[in-house]
């Protein structure tokens, strides 16, 4: 399907017309025009407000994987110690990225559907003494929202840099970069911001900038060239004016709604989705309600069905959801109620279709 009548994929989400219209303007060169740099600075300020930080904010042209790789390659040196907190594909993947640059990586894996044990985390921090700790706020493939705020003080006390992926949570759940001591915060445009997958955001603390100076990494995804680029009016590469114009509309729309109102909208649609799922006799992947994500719900494939069969049946009704990856491939399907899709009417329609399909 080129378009979805009932879009409930966990990203990229449906992009509202008002954001798409920003791409219809024939903008000039982002390298040359002061107007572009003013727009970029405004977007950075809006992101600081949404992410609750005074840290530097870079906005780069490319999908979110750009900053996942760039953050680690720019701050992790060979033989550095990295502790990867993992209860899903992306948590483990951050560790694998660190390994690829020569770091000594230790994985702290949680039980299925749960977050890591804090006592075990403390022992690992004390014994391993990592230079960097990585974590994922919303682990999209498993539908989990991890309690970053609860472990943040432990990581801060350890002295390690804290790198957190909040690609699928920011805007739909509370993210507190400064309060949680996040040195490198990772965000993409295609989830709760309801934009095309063409911009990636990185928050960078002073400690992270120092780590980047020490690493001295040079590459297309390097962080250091973006330091104060908007003030110098010198970009490391030609930027995407159209995407930044759309982001500006999205960020203003989110703040006009109000962050707390957005969090409530996501929470209410997620709660409704989970209640309908369990009423159908289906099983959620999250073992505890407290870590079930407000932006995506992961559901175990029902008995008698395979993922391809369920996917095909839903598509016959114009509904698109997501499968999963890695160890959960073929075992879990995911309902994306983030950004524009955190809409009660849309989720209700999707749940009606799912129930009808299961009863056919």
XYZ file of C-alpha atoms in Angstrom:
360
model
C 0.000 0.000 0.000
C 1.314 3.441 -0.888
C -0.924 5.059 1.702
C -2.757 3.666 4.729
C -6.440 4.150 5.376
C -5.823 3.204 9.021
C -2.187 4.101 9.761
C -1.010 2.514 13.005
C 2.612 1.742 12.165
C 5.232 2.617 14.823
C 6.912 5.113 12.509
C 7.389 6.782 10.209
C 3.943 8.002 11.184
C 1.305 9.711 9.074
C 2.424 13.267 8.261
C -0.306 15.925 8.569
C -1.015 18.023 5.471
C -0.027 21.247 7.246
C 3.513 19.907 7.740
C 3.776 18.505 4.216
C 2.829 21.873 2.772
C 6.131 23.326 4.046
C 7.902 21.338 1.325
C 5.993 23.211 -1.391
C 7.913 26.473 -0.852
C 10.802 26.988 -3.263
C 13.361 27.935 -0.603
C 16.704 29.466 -1.468
C 20.113 28.115 -0.520
C 20.423 27.183 3.143
C 24.164 27.851 2.854
C 23.696 31.491 1.936
C 20.592 32.925 3.530
C 20.362 34.485 6.992
C 16.670 33.563 7.056
C 17.603 29.890 7.193
C 19.974 30.340 10.122
C 17.323 32.258 12.035
C 14.896 29.388 11.445
C 17.486 26.860 12.573
C 18.183 28.784 15.785
C 14.455 29.031 16.498
C 14.083 25.266 16.061
C 16.974 24.669 18.434
C 15.344 26.889 21.070
C 11.986 25.136 20.650
C 13.672 21.754 21.042
C 15.426 22.928 24.213
C 12.020 23.814 25.645
C 10.482 20.471 24.676
C 13.446 18.404 25.864
C 13.935 20.526 29.000
C 17.590 21.317 28.479
C 20.053 24.169 28.244
C 22.538 21.972 26.390
C 23.614 22.484 22.805
C 21.184 21.136 20.224
C 22.271 20.070 16.752
C 19.795 19.438 13.941
C 21.277 17.362 11.153
C 19.982 16.310 7.767
C 19.338 12.559 7.794
C 17.261 9.881 9.513
C 17.742 9.271 13.245
C 20.344 6.522 12.746
C 22.682 9.347 11.718
C 22.904 10.657 15.281
C 22.870 7.209 16.893
C 26.055 6.390 15.002
C 27.437 9.914 15.094
C 27.066 10.337 18.854
C 29.020 7.171 19.631
C 31.672 7.489 16.932
C 32.275 11.098 17.992
C 32.729 10.446 21.726
C 33.877 6.824 22.178
C 37.523 5.911 21.649
C 39.058 2.448 21.218
C 39.375 0.642 24.577
C 36.835 2.942 26.267
C 34.443 1.028 28.485
C 30.782 1.153 27.479
C 27.916 -0.311 29.511
C 24.867 -0.938 27.309
C 21.526 -1.169 29.124
C 19.297 -3.348 26.994
C 15.784 -4.712 26.902
C 15.367 -4.614 23.156
C 16.918 -4.334 19.730
C 18.081 -0.716 19.941
C 19.484 -1.013 23.457
C 21.628 -3.927 22.333
C 22.389 -2.172 19.051
C 23.968 0.819 20.795
C 26.418 -1.597 22.388
C 27.190 -3.161 19.015
C 27.849 0.295 17.568
C 30.298 1.007 20.387
C 32.025 -2.329 19.763
C 32.475 -1.392 16.115
C 34.655 1.569 17.125
C 36.833 -0.594 19.364
C 35.221 -0.044 22.750
C 35.104 -2.684 25.458
C 31.357 -3.244 25.805
C 29.464 -4.966 28.565
C 25.770 -5.701 28.020
C 23.288 -5.537 30.874
C 20.278 -7.405 29.498
C 16.860 -7.310 31.153
C 14.373 -10.153 31.322
C 11.791 -10.241 28.533
C 9.240 -7.459 28.915
C 11.039 -5.828 31.845
C 13.694 -3.202 32.588
C 17.058 -3.927 34.141
C 17.397 -4.590 37.869
C 18.783 -1.486 39.592
C 20.834 -3.482 42.107
C 22.557 -5.311 39.274
C 23.128 -1.988 37.502
C 24.815 -0.558 40.588
C 27.113 -3.578 40.844
C 28.072 -3.217 37.179
C 28.762 0.492 37.579
C 30.983 -0.215 40.583
C 32.877 -3.158 39.083
C 33.102 -2.233 35.381
C 33.527 1.527 35.848
C 32.284 2.486 32.380
C 33.285 5.617 30.519
C 29.898 5.680 28.783
C 26.482 4.235 29.619
C 23.927 3.837 26.815
C 20.178 3.362 27.160
C 16.929 3.659 25.213
C 13.961 5.550 26.633
C 11.296 4.028 24.374
C 12.383 0.646 23.045
C 10.128 0.644 19.996
C 10.522 -3.013 18.865
C 9.339 -4.206 22.304
C 6.918 -1.389 23.206
C 8.657 -0.499 26.475
C 9.141 2.915 28.087
C 12.160 2.582 30.337
C 12.385 4.529 33.633
C 15.449 6.567 32.717
C 14.789 9.025 35.532
C 15.101 6.250 38.130
C 18.574 5.124 37.043
C 19.903 8.570 36.076
C 21.243 9.447 39.567
C 23.233 6.202 39.683
C 24.822 6.904 36.333
C 25.549 10.510 37.228
C 27.309 9.395 40.413
C 29.429 6.929 38.415
C 30.848 9.773 36.325
C 30.097 8.036 33.016
C 28.785 9.902 30.011
C 25.087 9.090 29.577
C 23.827 8.504 26.024
C 20.051 8.082 25.685
C 17.954 7.318 22.614
C 14.562 9.045 22.987
C 13.725 8.855 19.275
C 10.277 7.304 19.848
C 9.322 9.017 23.107
C 10.116 12.761 23.006
C 6.914 14.700 22.422
C 4.739 11.779 23.491
C 6.307 11.204 26.908
C 8.205 13.418 29.309
C 11.926 13.753 28.561
C 14.098 15.713 31.003
C 17.573 15.954 29.508
C 19.158 18.176 32.175
C 17.421 16.671 35.199
C 18.388 13.156 34.067
C 21.968 14.157 33.296
C 21.788 13.079 29.659
C 25.013 14.021 27.896
C 23.998 12.792 24.449
C 20.265 12.777 23.665
C 19.074 11.281 20.382
C 15.885 12.194 18.501
C 14.405 11.646 15.044
C 11.732 13.587 13.179
C 9.504 10.699 12.042
C 7.952 9.570 15.322
C 6.127 11.858 17.776
C 6.973 14.969 15.765
C 4.946 13.527 12.845
C 7.443 14.567 10.170
C 9.243 12.896 7.297
C 12.304 10.810 8.270
C 14.727 13.501 7.140
C 16.065 15.231 10.269
C 17.914 13.995 13.336
C 18.501 15.864 16.579
C 21.298 15.536 19.104
C 21.541 17.272 22.470
C 25.157 17.663 23.570
C 26.399 18.530 27.066
C 29.657 20.321 27.791
C 31.128 16.990 28.930
C 30.114 15.395 25.649
C 31.764 18.187 23.645
C 34.989 17.560 25.576
C 34.723 13.862 24.815
C 34.248 14.713 21.133
C 37.393 16.875 21.210
C 39.312 13.952 22.737
C 38.016 11.467 20.152
C 38.647 13.791 17.208
C 36.412 11.763 14.911
C 36.083 13.118 11.372
C 33.286 11.851 9.153
C 29.940 12.790 7.642
C 28.181 11.886 10.919
C 30.761 13.609 13.156
C 29.317 15.832 15.880
C 32.176 18.283 16.402
C 31.751 20.192 13.095
C 28.218 21.127 14.192
C 29.426 22.937 17.295
C 28.221 26.554 17.005
C 27.738 26.099 13.248
C 24.557 28.173 13.312
C 26.388 31.056 15.037
C 29.220 30.981 12.520
C 26.715 30.532 9.668
C 28.909 27.713 8.402
C 27.338 24.278 7.998
C 29.433 21.099 7.691
C 27.187 20.214 4.734
C 24.231 21.733 2.895
C 21.208 21.657 5.187
C 17.560 20.881 4.442
C 15.593 24.136 4.618
C 12.322 22.444 3.665
C 12.583 19.901 6.483
C 13.492 22.586 9.020
C 10.466 24.631 7.950
C 8.239 21.607 8.532
C 9.937 20.937 11.879
C 9.249 24.507 12.934
C 5.515 23.970 12.335
C 5.591 20.671 14.213
C 7.429 22.015 17.257
C 5.157 25.054 17.502
C 2.094 22.827 17.141
C 3.307 20.625 19.980
C 3.939 23.573 22.286
C 0.595 25.158 21.364
C -1.109 21.906 22.377
C 0.949 21.918 25.567
C 3.428 19.235 26.543
C 1.290 17.908 29.374
C -1.728 17.748 27.062
C 0.302 15.834 24.493
C 1.540 13.405 27.145
C -2.065 12.917 28.296
C -3.287 12.329 24.732
C -0.639 9.677 24.169
C -1.253 8.054 27.550
C -5.023 7.888 27.053
C -4.862 6.413 23.560
C -2.234 3.885 24.709
C -4.341 2.885 27.705
C -7.389 2.428 25.496
C -5.356 0.380 23.023
C -4.042 -1.931 25.757
C -7.487 -2.388 27.297
C -8.945 -3.393 23.932
C -6.020 -5.725 23.288
C -6.419 -7.563 26.581
C -10.208 -7.716 26.197
C -9.607 -9.672 22.980
C -7.624 -12.213 24.963
C -4.298 -11.103 23.522
C -1.117 -10.805 25.566
C 0.993 -7.672 25.861
C 4.772 -8.012 25.659
C 5.314 -5.581 28.556
C 5.208 -7.484 31.830
C 4.232 -4.411 33.849
C 1.836 -1.591 33.033
C 4.360 0.909 34.395
C 6.797 0.360 31.515
C 4.257 -0.063 28.699
C 5.036 2.723 26.239
C 2.503 5.510 25.596
C 3.669 5.698 21.979
C 3.716 2.058 20.822
C 2.090 -1.146 22.047
C 3.759 -4.514 21.471
C 1.432 -7.522 21.364
C 2.294 -11.198 21.169
C 1.124 -12.887 17.966
C -2.114 -14.718 18.839
C -2.284 -18.488 18.782
C -3.164 -19.892 15.375
C -1.748 -16.886 13.533
C 1.589 -16.015 11.977
C 2.779 -12.444 11.519
C 2.529 -12.575 7.686
C -1.022 -13.974 7.898
C -2.154 -11.355 10.439
C -0.487 -8.535 8.531
C -2.192 -9.572 5.296
C -5.598 -9.856 6.980
C -5.320 -6.375 8.502
C -4.157 -4.898 5.203
C -7.299 -6.210 3.512
C -9.126 -3.715 5.729
C -6.674 -0.872 4.969
C -4.930 -1.132 8.337
C -1.156 -1.158 8.722
C 0.710 -2.061 11.912
C 4.312 -3.171 12.388
C 5.993 -6.473 12.984
C 9.132 -6.611 15.110
C 12.812 -7.385 14.718
C 15.629 -9.467 16.105
C 14.574 -12.017 18.713
C 10.979 -10.736 18.583
C 10.572 -11.106 14.815
C 7.492 -13.220 14.103
C 6.552 -13.227 17.788
C 5.236 -9.701 18.307
C 3.291 -7.119 16.323
C 3.278 -3.426 17.178
C 0.614 -0.731 17.128
C 1.974 2.794 16.723
C -0.088 5.457 18.504
C 2.442 8.274 18.443
C 2.339 11.805 17.116
C -0.539 12.285 14.676
C -1.572 8.668 15.286
C -2.184 9.243 19.014
C -5.777 9.822 18.015
C -8.574 8.088 19.911
C -10.843 7.814 16.872
C -8.071 6.260 14.778
C -7.034 3.797 17.479
C -10.673 2.827 18.127
C -11.162 2.143 14.418
C -7.984 0.067 14.356
C -9.025 -1.979 17.370
C -12.434 -2.631 15.786
C -10.702 -3.944 12.664
C -8.321 -6.123 14.670
C -11.185 -7.616 16.659
C -13.158 -8.284 13.482
C -10.170 -9.981 11.823
C -9.519 -12.214 14.838
C -13.162 -13.278 14.936
C -13.516 -14.011 11.210
